[in-house]
Short mmCIF file of C-alpha atoms in Angstrom, two decimals:
data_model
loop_
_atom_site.label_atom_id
_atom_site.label_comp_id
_atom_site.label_asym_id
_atom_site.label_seq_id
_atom_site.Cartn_x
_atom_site.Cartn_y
_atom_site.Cartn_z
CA UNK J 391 0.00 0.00 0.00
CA UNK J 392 2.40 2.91 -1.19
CA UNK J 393 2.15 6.31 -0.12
CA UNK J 394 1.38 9.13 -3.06
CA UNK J 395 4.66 10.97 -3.56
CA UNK J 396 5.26 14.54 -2.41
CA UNK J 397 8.16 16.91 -2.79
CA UNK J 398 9.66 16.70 0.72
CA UNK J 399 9.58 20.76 0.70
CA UNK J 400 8.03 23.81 -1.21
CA UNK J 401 8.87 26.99 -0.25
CA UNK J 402 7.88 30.70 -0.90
CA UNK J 403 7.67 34.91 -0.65
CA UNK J 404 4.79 36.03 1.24
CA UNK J 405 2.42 37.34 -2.24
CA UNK J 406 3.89 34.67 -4.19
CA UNK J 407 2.34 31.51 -5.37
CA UNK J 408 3.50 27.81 -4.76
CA UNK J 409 2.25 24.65 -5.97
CA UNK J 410 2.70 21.04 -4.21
CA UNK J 411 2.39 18.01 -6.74
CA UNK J 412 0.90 14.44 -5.31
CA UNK J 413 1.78 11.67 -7.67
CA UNK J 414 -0.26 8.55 -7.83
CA UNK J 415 -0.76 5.96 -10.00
CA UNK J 416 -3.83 4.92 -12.39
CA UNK J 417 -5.58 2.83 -9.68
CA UNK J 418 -5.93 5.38 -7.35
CA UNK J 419 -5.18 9.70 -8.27
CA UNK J 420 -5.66 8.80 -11.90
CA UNK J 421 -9.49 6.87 -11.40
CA UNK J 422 -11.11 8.81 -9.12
CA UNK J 423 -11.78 12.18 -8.74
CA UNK J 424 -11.99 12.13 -5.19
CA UNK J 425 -8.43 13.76 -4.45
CA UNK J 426 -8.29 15.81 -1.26
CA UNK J 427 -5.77 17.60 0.48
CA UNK J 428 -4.69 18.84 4.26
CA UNK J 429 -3.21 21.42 6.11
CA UNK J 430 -1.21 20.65 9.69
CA UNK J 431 0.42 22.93 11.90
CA UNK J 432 2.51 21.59 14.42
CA UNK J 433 1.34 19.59 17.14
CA UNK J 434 -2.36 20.17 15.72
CA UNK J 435 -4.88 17.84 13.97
CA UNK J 436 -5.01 18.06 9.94
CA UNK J 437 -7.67 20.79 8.43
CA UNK J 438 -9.36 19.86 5.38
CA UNK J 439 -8.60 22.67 2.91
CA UNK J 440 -9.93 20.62 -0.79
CA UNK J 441 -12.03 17.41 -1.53
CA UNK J 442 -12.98 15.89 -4.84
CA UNK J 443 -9.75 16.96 -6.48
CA UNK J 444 -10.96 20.94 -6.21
CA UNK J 445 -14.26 21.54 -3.83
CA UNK J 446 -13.11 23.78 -0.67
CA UNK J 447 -14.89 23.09 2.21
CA UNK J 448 -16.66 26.10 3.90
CA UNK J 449 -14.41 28.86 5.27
CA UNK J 450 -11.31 28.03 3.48
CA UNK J 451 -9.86 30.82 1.63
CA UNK J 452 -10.03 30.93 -1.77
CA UNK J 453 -6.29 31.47 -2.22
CA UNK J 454 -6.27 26.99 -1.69
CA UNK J 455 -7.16 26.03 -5.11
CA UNK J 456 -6.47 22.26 -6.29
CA UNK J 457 -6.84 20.59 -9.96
CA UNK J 458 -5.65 16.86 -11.19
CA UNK J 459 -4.43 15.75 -14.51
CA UNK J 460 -3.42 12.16 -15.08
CA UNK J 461 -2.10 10.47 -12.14
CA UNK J 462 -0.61 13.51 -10.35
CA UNK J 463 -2.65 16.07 -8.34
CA UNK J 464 -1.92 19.89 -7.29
CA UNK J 465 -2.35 21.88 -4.89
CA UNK J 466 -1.95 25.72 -5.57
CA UNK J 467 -1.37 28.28 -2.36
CA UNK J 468 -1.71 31.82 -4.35
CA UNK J 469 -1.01 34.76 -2.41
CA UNK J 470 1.52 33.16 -0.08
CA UNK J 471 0.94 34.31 4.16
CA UNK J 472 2.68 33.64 6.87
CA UNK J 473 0.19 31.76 8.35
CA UNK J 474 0.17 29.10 5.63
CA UNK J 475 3.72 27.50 6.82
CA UNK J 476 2.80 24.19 7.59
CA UNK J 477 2.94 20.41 6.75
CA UNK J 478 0.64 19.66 3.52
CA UNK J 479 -0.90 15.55 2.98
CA UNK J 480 -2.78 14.82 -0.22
CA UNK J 481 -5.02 11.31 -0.02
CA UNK J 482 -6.80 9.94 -3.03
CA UNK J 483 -9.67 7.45 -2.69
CA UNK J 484 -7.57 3.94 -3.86
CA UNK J 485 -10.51 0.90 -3.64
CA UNK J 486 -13.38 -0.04 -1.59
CA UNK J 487 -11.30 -1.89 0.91
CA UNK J 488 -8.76 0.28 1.61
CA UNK J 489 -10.69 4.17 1.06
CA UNK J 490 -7.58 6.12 1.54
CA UNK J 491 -4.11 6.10 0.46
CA UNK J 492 -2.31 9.70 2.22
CA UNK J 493 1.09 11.59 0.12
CA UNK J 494 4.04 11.14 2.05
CA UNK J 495 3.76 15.01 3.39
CA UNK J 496 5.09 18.28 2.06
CA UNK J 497 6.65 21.03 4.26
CA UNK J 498 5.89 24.61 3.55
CA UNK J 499 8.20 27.25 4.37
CA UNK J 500 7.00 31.13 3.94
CA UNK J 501 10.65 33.01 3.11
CA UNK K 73 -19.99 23.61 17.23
CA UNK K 74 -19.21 20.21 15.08
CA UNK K 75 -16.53 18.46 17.34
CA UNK K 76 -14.70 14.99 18.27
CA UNK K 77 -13.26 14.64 20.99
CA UNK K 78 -10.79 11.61 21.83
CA UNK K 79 -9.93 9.66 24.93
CA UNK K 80 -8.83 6.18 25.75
CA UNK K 81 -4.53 6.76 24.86
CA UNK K 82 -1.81 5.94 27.07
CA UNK K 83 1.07 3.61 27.58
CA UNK K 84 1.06 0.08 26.97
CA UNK K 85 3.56 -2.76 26.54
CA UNK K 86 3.76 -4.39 23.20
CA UNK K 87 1.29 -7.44 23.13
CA UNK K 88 -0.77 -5.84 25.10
CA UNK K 89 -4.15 -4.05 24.22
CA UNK K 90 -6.07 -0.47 24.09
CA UNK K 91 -9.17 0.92 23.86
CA UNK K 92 -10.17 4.25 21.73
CA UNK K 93 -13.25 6.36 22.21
CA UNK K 94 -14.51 9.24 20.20
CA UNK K 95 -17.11 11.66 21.31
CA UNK K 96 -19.03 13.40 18.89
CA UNK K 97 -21.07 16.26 19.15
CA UNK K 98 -23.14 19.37 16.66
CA UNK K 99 -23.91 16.57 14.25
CA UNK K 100 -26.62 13.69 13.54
CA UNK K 101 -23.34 11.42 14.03
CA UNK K 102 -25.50 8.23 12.76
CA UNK K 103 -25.64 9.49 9.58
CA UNK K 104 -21.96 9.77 8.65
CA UNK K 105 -19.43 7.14 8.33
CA UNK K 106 -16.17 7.70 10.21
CA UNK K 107 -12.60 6.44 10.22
CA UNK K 108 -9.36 6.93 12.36
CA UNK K 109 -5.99 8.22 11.25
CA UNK K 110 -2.65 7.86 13.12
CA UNK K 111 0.58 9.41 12.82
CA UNK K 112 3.75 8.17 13.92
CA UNK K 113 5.95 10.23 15.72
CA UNK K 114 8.20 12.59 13.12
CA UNK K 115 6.09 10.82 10.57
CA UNK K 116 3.17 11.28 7.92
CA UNK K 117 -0.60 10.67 8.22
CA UNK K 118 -1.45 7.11 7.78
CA UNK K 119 -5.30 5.85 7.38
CA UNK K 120 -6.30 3.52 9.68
CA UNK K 121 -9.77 2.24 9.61
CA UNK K 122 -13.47 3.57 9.09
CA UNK K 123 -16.61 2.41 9.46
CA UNK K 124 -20.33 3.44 7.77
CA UNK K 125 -22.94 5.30 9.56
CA UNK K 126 -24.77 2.33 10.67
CA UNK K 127 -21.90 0.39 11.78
CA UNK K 128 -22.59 -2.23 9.67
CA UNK K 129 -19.16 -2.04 7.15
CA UNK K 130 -15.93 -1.74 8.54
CA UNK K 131 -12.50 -1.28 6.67
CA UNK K 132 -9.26 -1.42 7.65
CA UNK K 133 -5.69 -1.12 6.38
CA UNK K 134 -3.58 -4.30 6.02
CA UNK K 135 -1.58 -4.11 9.01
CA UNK K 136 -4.33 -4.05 11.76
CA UNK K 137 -6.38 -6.66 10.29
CA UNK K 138 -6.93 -9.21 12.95
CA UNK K 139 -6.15 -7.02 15.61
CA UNK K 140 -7.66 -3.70 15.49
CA UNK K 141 -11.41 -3.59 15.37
CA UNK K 142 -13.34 -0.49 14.98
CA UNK K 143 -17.19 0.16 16.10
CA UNK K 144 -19.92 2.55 17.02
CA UNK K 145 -22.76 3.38 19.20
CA UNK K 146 -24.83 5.39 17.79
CA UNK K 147 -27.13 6.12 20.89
CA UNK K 148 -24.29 7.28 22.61
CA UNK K 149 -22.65 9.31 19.67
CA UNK K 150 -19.17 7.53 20.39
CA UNK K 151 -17.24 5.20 18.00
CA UNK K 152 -14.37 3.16 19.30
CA UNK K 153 -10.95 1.59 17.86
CA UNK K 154 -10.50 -1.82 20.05
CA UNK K 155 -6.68 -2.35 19.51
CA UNK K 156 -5.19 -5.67 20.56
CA UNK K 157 -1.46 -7.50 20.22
CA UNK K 158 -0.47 -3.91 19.48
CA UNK K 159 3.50 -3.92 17.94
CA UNK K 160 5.69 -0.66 18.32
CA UNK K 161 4.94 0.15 14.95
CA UNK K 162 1.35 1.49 16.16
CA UNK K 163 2.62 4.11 18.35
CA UNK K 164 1.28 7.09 17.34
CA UNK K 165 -1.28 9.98 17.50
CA UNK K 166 -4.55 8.80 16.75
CA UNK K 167 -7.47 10.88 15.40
CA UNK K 168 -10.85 10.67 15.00
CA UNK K 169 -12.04 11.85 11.77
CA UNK K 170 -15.44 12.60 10.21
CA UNK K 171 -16.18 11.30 6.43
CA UNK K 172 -18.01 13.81 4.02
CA UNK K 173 -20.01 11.12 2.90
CA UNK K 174 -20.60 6.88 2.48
CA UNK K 175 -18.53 5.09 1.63
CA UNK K 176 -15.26 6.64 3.02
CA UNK K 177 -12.10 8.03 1.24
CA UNK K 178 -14.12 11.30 -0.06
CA UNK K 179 -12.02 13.34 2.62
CA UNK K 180 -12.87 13.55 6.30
CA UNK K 181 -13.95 17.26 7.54
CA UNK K 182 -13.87 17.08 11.11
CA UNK K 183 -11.12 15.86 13.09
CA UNK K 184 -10.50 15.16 16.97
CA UNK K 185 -7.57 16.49 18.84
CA UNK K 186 -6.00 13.08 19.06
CA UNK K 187 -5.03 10.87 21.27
CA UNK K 188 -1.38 9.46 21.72
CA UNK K 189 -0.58 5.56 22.36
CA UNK K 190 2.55 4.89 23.41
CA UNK K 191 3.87 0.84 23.03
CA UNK K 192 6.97 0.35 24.79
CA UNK K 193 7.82 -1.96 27.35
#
């Protein structure tokens, strides 16, 4: 059950724009558009910030913006703040007995 | 206010067995399917188990099949993670997550504090 693959670290000016890739395969990112992503500070519980590869949840800004094509996923952070520094996971839906395969975690650093 | 609350962590030598309970409250909890996530120490989220609104599914990941078992009450809003012959690769934060919808791995919007097992002898 391999993890989706993240860049280990994405980093940015406050203003700018970043984007975090999540590369699956064709059984899981690549089949189902049910790609969602999460936000972690440290020592606090994950935040859901998109579901179903770009939906965001109620009362997440509209700077989070996410989008798929073929097996990889993105996740774009426009407008970079201060306050976005944290860990990032992706998960994709993989099968009906296993729901959820999570990316291996991307750290982001506001310059 | 939508919340989870988790209780039930602690130490525990390997072999030996743990109980989770999550408290939900602000939402008809019967009606949404729920799983648990842990996360190792220094490590990355890794999915656990879920179960459907009703209780009457249950999923888990490979590597707690046969030990872990995951349930709900539904009158008492609370679902539980029963974790037996647990190994030092378990130790981790555990949360309590809520699924957008049946069946899971649409994304889970609510999530617990967590709860921190510890398996060391």
């Amino acid at each position: 059950q391999s993890a989706l693959t993240q860049p280990a670290s994405v980093s940015g000016s406050p203003g700018q724009s970043i984007t975090i890739s999540c590369t699956g395969a064709s059984s899981d990112v690549g089949r189902y558009n049910y790609v969602s992503w999460y936000q972690q500070h440290p020592g606090k519980a994950p935040k859901l910030m998109i579901y179903d590869v770009s939906n965001r949840p109620s009362g997440v800004s509209n700077r989070f913006s996410g989008s798929k094509s073929g097996n990889t996923a993105s996740l774009t952070i426009s407008g970079l703040q201060a306050e976005d520094e944290a860990d990032y996971y992706c998960s994709s839906y993989r099968s009906s007995d296993t729901p959820y395969v999570f990316g291996t975690g991307t750290k982001v650093t506001v310059l | 206010e939508v919340q989870l609350l988790e209780s039930g962590g602690g130490l525990v030598q390997p072999g030996g067995s743990l109980r989770l309970s999550c408290a939900a409250s602000g939402f008809t909890f019967s009606s949404y399917a729920m799983s648990w996530v842990r996360q190792a120490p220094g490590k990355g989220l890794e999915w656990v188990s879920a179960i459907s609104g009703s209780g009457g599914s249950t999923y888990y990941i490979d590597s707690v099949k046969g030990r872990f078992t995951i349930s709900r009450d539904n009158s008492k809003n609370t679902q539980y993670l029963q974790m037996n012959s647990l190994r030092a690769e378990d130790m981790a934060v555990y949360y309590c997550a809520k699924e957008l919808r049946f069946p899971a791995g649409g994304g889970m919007d609510v999530w617990g504090q967590g709860t921190t097992v510890t398996v060391s002898s």
